[in-house]
């Protein structure tokens, strides 16, 4: 449905997007994820036709965005981070206005009724937008993206500023949209993509650092198991003994230890359970083990490890499961 090949966007001598390629399939919900300044908005603005690229090829529903830009634009419904709403219009007036603006050819009444049904705004249809809650305004924003029934829906940070109940409702709505549309969801909220997206494209400094099904991205980082062990004794000697154990891929002592104990992060090779040999080794050396916790990586850890400066402390990427 969407094909992006070797897309480049430069501002002066700086790359906002540096040679990225990805595809989005029919009825696929793809999370577009990355820290601030990664190039997400730039890419989305190119896909929606608001911005021209420096180089590369973009195709939407078979339409080249340069050669066939009107048809490509018609294939995309866009909800920017700040929805383009007119506060002094009612929902009804606004959706009719968008219908005219997009020169929609579908049956007006029927089409608008279908949309308000999908996004569940029937009960505020005749209300002024200025009087609506943020959650409802966001729904109206999604409704305007659906006018013209585009095959692709692009949502930029759609749950920002919503309360937890509204967030759940909007996420459910996005899942519903995924049944009939291809959806790109740009966000920095990891629980959101985990809850909603089939696949993740992670972008950092203008480049794609991961492009995989959501489950695979987290699973690829949980092949080796990690432990947090609190041990009493000389930390240097303990660390060297742990590093010497068979099946230990990596071990580190955390800074800022307590008076007579140190916390170690121990990563074992894939498929190896290091706990029993670790206990036996420590007992044989008379180093009391006073705490042992299994650590796993969640998406947040994966994200940090994929987008972080490798010179920064790896222990930041650790969390309890
Ligand atoms: P994101 O949406 O992931 O936060 P952006 O796409 O907004 O990232 O920005 C990517 C990079 O391009 C950033 O370094 C940003 O400073 C730069 N950039 C974005 N827009 C402009 C612009 N109009 N002029 C110059 N640099 C820009």
Short mmCIF file of C-alpha atoms and ligand atoms in Angstrom, two decimals:
data_model
loop_
_atom_site.label_atom_id
_atom_site.label_comp_id
_atom_site.label_asym_id
_atom_site.label_seq_id
_atom_site.Cartn_x
_atom_site.Cartn_y
_atom_site.Cartn_z
CA UNK A 1 0.00 0.00 0.00
CA UNK A 2 2.89 2.34 0.84
CA UNK A 3 6.32 1.96 -0.66
CA UNK A 4 9.16 4.21 0.45
CA UNK A 5 12.52 3.72 -1.26
CA UNK A 6 15.75 5.48 -0.44
CA UNK A 7 13.97 8.55 0.83
CA UNK A 8 16.22 11.52 1.60
CA UNK A 9 15.34 14.94 2.99
CA UNK A 10 18.04 17.52 3.53
CA UNK A 11 17.80 20.91 5.14
CA UNK A 12 20.87 22.77 3.95
CA UNK A 13 23.71 20.37 4.67
CA UNK A 14 21.83 18.48 7.35
CA UNK A 15 19.92 15.28 6.77
CA UNK A 16 16.49 15.11 8.41
CA UNK A 17 15.91 11.75 6.70
CA UNK A 18 18.85 9.80 5.37
CA UNK A 19 18.09 7.10 2.82
CA UNK A 20 15.19 5.25 4.43
CA UNK A 21 13.13 2.47 2.84
CA UNK A 22 10.08 0.67 4.19
CA UNK A 23 6.72 -0.61 3.09
CA UNK A 24 3.29 -0.75 4.69
CA UNK A 25 0.94 -3.51 3.60
CA UNK A 26 -2.83 -3.49 3.13
CA UNK A 27 -4.68 -3.21 6.44
CA UNK A 28 -1.45 -3.17 8.37
CA UNK A 29 -0.99 -0.95 11.44
CA UNK A 30 2.60 0.22 11.57
CA UNK A 31 4.08 2.14 14.47
CA UNK A 32 6.55 4.79 13.46
CA UNK A 33 8.73 5.26 16.45
CA UNK A 34 11.72 7.38 17.33
CA UNK A 35 13.07 10.01 19.70
CA UNK A 36 12.51 13.71 19.07
CA UNK A 37 14.30 14.92 15.96
CA UNK A 38 14.55 11.40 14.49
CA UNK A 39 12.79 12.37 11.27
CA UNK A 40 9.25 11.05 11.89
CA UNK A 41 7.35 14.24 11.08
CA UNK A 42 9.52 14.89 8.04
CA UNK A 43 8.75 11.42 6.67
CA UNK A 44 5.04 11.76 7.39
CA UNK A 45 4.87 15.18 5.85
CA UNK A 46 6.44 13.75 2.69
CA UNK A 47 3.93 10.86 2.66
CA UNK A 48 1.02 13.26 3.04
CA UNK A 49 2.35 15.52 0.29
CA UNK A 50 2.98 18.52 2.55
CA UNK A 51 6.72 18.39 1.98
CA UNK A 52 8.83 17.44 -1.01
CA UNK A 53 11.72 15.05 -0.67
CA UNK A 54 15.31 15.73 -1.69
CA UNK A 55 15.65 12.27 -3.21
CA UNK A 56 13.99 8.87 -3.25
CA UNK A 57 10.71 7.29 -4.31
CA UNK A 58 7.35 7.19 -2.57
CA UNK A 59 4.33 5.30 -3.84
CA UNK A 60 0.89 5.27 -2.22
CA UNK A 61 -1.73 2.82 -3.42
CA UNK A 62 0.16 2.52 -6.70
CA UNK A 63 0.48 6.29 -7.21
CA UNK A 64 3.90 7.89 -7.46
CA UNK A 65 3.81 10.86 -5.09
CA UNK A 66 5.63 13.08 -7.59
CA UNK A 67 4.14 11.94 -10.92
CA UNK A 68 0.62 11.37 -9.65
CA UNK A 69 0.51 13.57 -6.59
CA UNK A 70 -3.25 14.34 -6.55
CA UNK A 71 -4.21 10.66 -6.59
CA UNK A 72 -1.51 9.87 -4.01
CA UNK A 73 -2.78 12.65 -1.73
CA UNK A 74 -6.36 11.46 -2.08
CA UNK A 75 -5.25 8.05 -0.84
CA UNK A 76 -4.07 9.47 2.48
CA UNK A 77 -6.04 10.75 5.45
CA UNK A 78 -3.90 12.63 7.94
CA UNK A 79 -4.41 13.55 11.56
CA UNK A 80 -1.64 16.00 12.52
CA UNK A 81 -0.55 16.28 16.13
CA UNK A 82 -2.76 19.35 16.47
CA UNK A 83 -6.01 18.49 14.67
CA UNK A 84 -7.02 21.16 12.13
CA UNK A 85 -10.39 21.90 13.73
CA UNK A 86 -12.54 24.99 13.45
CA UNK A 87 -13.77 25.72 16.93
CA UNK A 88 -16.74 27.84 15.89
CA UNK A 89 -18.24 25.10 13.72
CA UNK A 90 -20.44 22.26 14.83
CA UNK A 91 -19.15 18.76 14.11
CA UNK A 92 -21.73 18.50 11.34
CA UNK A 93 -20.66 21.79 9.72
CA UNK A 94 -17.00 20.88 10.03
CA UNK A 95 -17.28 17.44 8.44
CA UNK A 96 -19.35 18.88 5.61
CA UNK A 97 -16.71 21.57 5.17
CA UNK A 98 -13.94 18.92 4.96
CA UNK A 99 -16.11 16.93 2.54
CA UNK A 100 -16.23 19.98 0.22
CA UNK A 101 -12.57 20.78 0.72
CA UNK A 102 -11.54 17.27 -0.31
CA UNK A 103 -14.00 17.40 -3.23
CA UNK A 104 -15.38 14.09 -2.07
CA UNK A 105 -17.56 12.26 -4.57
CA UNK A 106 -19.16 9.73 -2.23
CA UNK A 107 -22.79 10.11 -1.15
CA UNK A 108 -22.50 12.98 1.33
CA UNK A 109 -25.14 12.03 3.91
CA UNK A 110 -24.36 8.34 3.88
CA UNK A 111 -20.58 8.78 3.97
CA UNK A 112 -20.59 11.28 6.85
CA UNK A 113 -23.06 9.14 8.81
CA UNK A 114 -20.81 6.11 8.36
CA UNK A 115 -17.81 8.05 9.62
CA UNK A 116 -19.52 9.45 12.71
CA UNK A 117 -20.71 5.94 13.43
CA UNK A 118 -17.18 4.47 13.23
CA UNK A 119 -15.57 7.15 15.39
CA UNK A 120 -18.59 7.27 17.72
CA UNK A 121 -19.42 10.96 17.66
CA UNK A 122 -23.15 10.71 16.88
CA UNK A 123 -24.08 12.24 20.23
CA UNK A 124 -22.03 15.41 19.64
CA UNK A 125 -22.81 15.78 15.94
CA UNK A 126 -24.69 19.06 16.39
CA UNK A 127 -22.44 20.48 19.11
CA UNK A 128 -19.87 23.23 18.65
CA UNK A 129 -16.34 21.83 18.47
CA UNK A 130 -15.18 24.43 21.02
CA UNK A 131 -17.49 22.79 23.58
CA UNK A 132 -16.12 19.27 23.11
CA UNK A 133 -13.70 17.46 25.40
CA UNK A 134 -10.19 16.69 24.09
CA UNK A 135 -11.14 13.07 23.55
CA UNK A 136 -14.10 14.02 21.37
CA UNK A 137 -12.04 16.61 19.50
CA UNK A 138 -9.50 13.92 18.72
CA UNK A 139 -12.28 11.72 17.37
CA UNK A 140 -13.49 14.56 15.20
CA UNK A 141 -9.87 14.92 14.00
CA UNK A 142 -9.85 11.24 13.08
CA UNK A 143 -13.25 11.67 11.39
CA UNK A 144 -11.88 14.39 9.10
CA UNK A 145 -8.99 12.08 8.15
CA UNK A 146 -11.57 9.46 7.13
CA UNK A 147 -13.52 11.76 4.80
CA UNK A 148 -13.12 10.49 1.24
CA UNK A 149 -12.43 6.99 2.56
CA UNK A 150 -8.65 7.05 1.95
CA UNK A 151 -6.88 3.71 2.03
CA UNK A 152 -4.08 5.06 4.21
CA UNK A 153 -4.55 6.80 7.54
CA UNK A 154 -1.59 8.59 9.12
CA UNK A 155 -1.92 9.57 12.76
CA UNK A 156 0.64 11.78 14.46
CA UNK A 157 0.73 11.31 18.24
CA UNK A 158 -3.05 10.67 18.35
CA UNK A 159 -3.38 10.16 22.10
CA UNK A 160 -1.31 13.05 23.34
CA UNK A 161 -3.12 15.08 26.00
CA UNK A 162 -5.90 12.54 26.49
CA UNK A 163 -6.90 11.02 29.82
CA UNK A 164 -6.39 7.25 30.34
CA UNK A 165 -9.98 6.37 29.46
CA UNK A 166 -9.87 8.44 26.28
CA UNK A 167 -6.52 6.86 25.38
CA UNK A 168 -8.01 3.37 25.55
CA UNK A 169 -10.97 4.49 23.44
CA UNK A 170 -8.79 6.09 20.77
CA UNK A 171 -6.52 3.02 20.68
CA UNK A 172 -9.55 0.79 20.19
CA UNK A 173 -10.68 3.10 17.42
CA UNK A 174 -7.27 2.82 15.72
CA UNK A 175 -7.54 -0.96 15.85
CA UNK A 176 -10.97 -0.72 14.24
CA UNK A 177 -9.54 1.49 11.50
CA UNK A 178 -6.88 -1.15 10.83
CA UNK A 179 -9.59 -3.53 9.63
CA UNK A 180 -10.25 -1.41 6.55
CA UNK A 181 -7.21 0.84 6.21
CA UNK A 182 -3.44 0.80 6.32
CA UNK A 183 -2.48 2.86 9.35
CA UNK A 184 0.78 4.60 10.22
CA UNK A 185 0.89 5.68 13.81
CA UNK A 186 3.64 8.01 14.86
CA UNK A 187 4.25 8.07 18.57
CA UNK A 188 6.88 8.04 21.23
CA UNK A 189 4.61 6.14 23.63
CA UNK A 190 5.86 2.59 23.65
CA UNK A 191 2.90 1.01 25.39
CA UNK A 192 0.79 2.46 22.61
CA UNK A 193 2.61 0.74 19.77
CA UNK A 194 2.80 -2.45 21.79
CA UNK A 195 -0.97 -2.33 22.27
CA UNK A 196 -1.94 -1.36 18.75
CA UNK A 197 0.71 -2.01 16.08
CA UNK A 198 1.39 -5.13 14.01
CA UNK A 199 4.83 -3.90 13.08
CA UNK A 200 7.29 -1.25 14.17
CA UNK A 201 9.60 0.92 12.16
CA UNK A 202 12.08 2.50 14.55
CA UNK A 203 13.89 5.55 13.26
CA UNK A 204 16.83 7.35 14.79
CA UNK A 205 18.84 10.26 13.43
CA UNK A 206 17.14 9.97 10.06
CA UNK A 207 17.86 6.25 9.64
CA UNK A 208 15.82 3.11 10.23
CA UNK A 209 17.32 1.06 13.04
CA UNK A 210 14.63 -1.65 13.19
CA UNK A 211 11.72 -2.78 11.03
CA UNK A 212 10.03 -5.90 12.34
CA UNK A 213 6.77 -7.28 13.74
CA UNK A 214 6.22 -5.84 17.22
CA UNK A 215 6.55 -9.23 18.93
CA UNK A 216 9.75 -10.06 17.08
CA UNK A 217 11.40 -6.82 18.11
CA UNK A 218 10.93 -7.55 21.78
CA UNK A 219 11.60 -11.29 21.39
CA UNK A 220 14.91 -10.73 19.62
CA UNK A 221 16.18 -9.09 22.76
CA UNK A 222 15.04 -11.73 25.18
CA UNK A 223 17.00 -14.65 23.73
CA UNK A 224 19.63 -14.30 26.42
CA UNK A 225 18.56 -14.03 30.01
CA UNK A 226 19.86 -11.50 32.45
CA UNK A 227 20.08 -11.52 36.17
CA UNK A 228 20.55 -8.89 38.80
CA UNK A 229 22.53 -10.42 41.67
CA UNK A 230 23.36 -8.79 44.98
CA UNK A 231 26.46 -10.34 46.46
CA UNK A 232 28.61 -9.68 49.55
CA UNK A 233 32.40 -9.66 49.25
CA UNK A 234 35.16 -8.05 47.26
CA UNK A 235 33.43 -6.76 44.13
CA UNK A 236 36.48 -6.96 41.85
CA UNK A 237 37.19 -10.58 42.77
CA UNK A 238 33.51 -11.52 42.44
CA UNK A 239 33.22 -9.86 39.04
CA UNK A 240 36.29 -11.61 37.74
CA UNK A 241 35.02 -14.98 39.02
CA UNK A 242 31.59 -14.46 37.41
CA UNK A 243 33.17 -13.45 34.13
CA UNK A 244 35.22 -16.64 34.24
CA UNK A 245 32.13 -18.84 34.49
CA UNK A 246 31.04 -20.94 31.55
CA UNK A 247 27.81 -19.64 29.99
CA UNK A 248 28.30 -16.06 31.13
CA UNK A 249 28.23 -13.73 28.13
CA UNK A 250 28.63 -10.49 30.01
CA UNK A 251 28.86 -9.29 33.60
CA UNK A 252 29.12 -5.88 35.16
CA UNK A 253 29.13 -4.40 38.63
CA UNK A 254 26.74 -1.52 39.15
CA UNK A 255 28.22 1.63 40.59
CA UNK A 256 26.88 2.99 43.87
CA UNK A 257 26.99 -0.16 45.94
CA UNK A 258 25.91 -0.65 49.52
CA UNK A 259 28.35 -0.97 52.41
CA UNK A 260 29.15 -4.68 52.14
CA UNK A 261 27.40 -5.80 48.99
CA UNK A 262 27.51 -5.06 45.26
CA UNK A 263 24.87 -5.50 42.60
CA UNK A 264 25.95 -7.29 39.43
CA UNK A 265 24.20 -7.57 36.10
CA UNK A 266 24.91 -10.95 34.57
CA UNK A 267 23.93 -11.87 31.04
CA UNK A 268 24.06 -15.52 30.13
CA UNK A 269 24.47 -17.02 26.69
CA UNK A 270 21.18 -17.91 24.94
CA UNK A 271 19.56 -20.99 26.43
CA UNK A 272 21.81 -21.12 29.49
CA UNK A 273 20.35 -20.87 32.98
CA UNK A 274 23.21 -19.58 35.04
CA UNK A 275 21.45 -19.42 38.42
CA UNK A 276 22.45 -22.79 39.91
CA UNK A 277 26.13 -22.69 38.85
CA UNK A 278 26.29 -19.09 40.03
CA UNK A 279 24.96 -20.05 43.45
CA UNK A 280 27.38 -22.98 43.70
CA UNK A 281 30.36 -20.85 42.68
CA UNK A 282 29.51 -18.09 45.16
CA UNK A 283 28.95 -20.59 47.97
CA UNK A 284 32.29 -22.27 47.27
CA UNK A 285 34.06 -18.92 47.56
CA UNK A 286 32.08 -17.90 50.65
CA UNK A 287 30.45 -14.91 48.95
CA UNK A 288 26.88 -14.69 50.26
CA UNK A 289 24.24 -14.18 47.59
CA UNK A 290 21.64 -11.92 49.19
CA UNK A 291 19.43 -11.12 46.20
CA UNK A 292 18.72 -12.54 42.76
CA UNK A 293 16.23 -11.12 40.26
CA UNK A 294 15.57 -12.09 36.64
CA UNK A 295 15.69 -9.15 34.29
CA UNK A 296 14.07 -8.95 30.92
CA UNK A 297 13.89 -6.36 28.23
CA UNK A 298 10.67 -4.60 27.51
CA UNK A 299 10.11 -2.45 24.47
CA UNK A 300 11.39 0.58 26.31
CA UNK A 301 14.73 -1.12 26.88
CA UNK A 302 14.89 -2.24 23.28
CA UNK A 303 14.12 1.27 22.13
CA UNK A 304 16.81 2.77 24.34
CA UNK A 305 19.38 0.23 23.24
CA UNK A 306 18.55 0.80 19.55
CA UNK A 307 18.52 4.56 19.70
CA UNK A 308 20.99 5.34 22.44
CA UNK A 309 24.51 6.50 22.13
CA UNK A 310 26.49 3.25 22.67
CA UNK A 311 28.98 5.10 24.86
CA UNK A 312 26.25 5.62 27.44
CA UNK A 313 25.80 3.23 30.33
CA UNK A 314 24.20 -0.06 29.26
CA UNK A 315 22.72 -0.49 32.71
CA UNK A 316 20.19 2.22 31.83
CA UNK A 317 18.60 -0.32 29.55
CA UNK A 318 17.67 -2.67 32.34
CA UNK A 319 14.28 -3.18 33.82
CA UNK A 320 12.51 -5.65 36.00
CA UNK A 321 10.00 -7.96 34.38
P1 LIG B 1 10.71 14.07 14.68
O1 LIG B 1 9.36 14.28 14.05
O2 LIG B 1 11.12 12.64 14.70
O3 LIG B 1 10.82 14.72 16.03
P2 LIG B 1 11.60 15.84 12.56
O4 LIG B 1 11.23 15.14 11.32
O5 LIG B 1 10.71 16.95 13.02
O6 LIG B 1 11.80 14.78 13.74
O7 LIG B 1 13.07 16.44 12.41
C1 LIG B 1 14.18 15.72 11.93
C2 LIG B 1 15.39 16.64 11.85
O8 LIG B 1 15.22 17.61 10.86
C3 LIG B 1 15.65 17.37 13.15
O9 LIG B 1 17.04 17.43 13.35
C4 LIG B 1 15.10 18.75 12.88
O10 LIG B 1 15.80 19.72 13.62
C5 LIG B 1 15.35 18.91 11.40
N1 LIG B 1 14.32 19.78 10.77
C6 LIG B 1 13.00 19.55 10.72
N2 LIG B 1 12.36 20.53 10.05
C7 LIG B 1 13.32 21.42 9.67
C8 LIG B 1 13.30 22.65 8.94
N3 LIG B 1 12.17 23.18 8.46
N4 LIG B 1 14.49 23.28 8.76
C9 LIG B 1 15.64 22.75 9.21
N5 LIG B 1 15.74 21.60 9.89
C10 LIG B 1 14.58 20.93 10.14
#
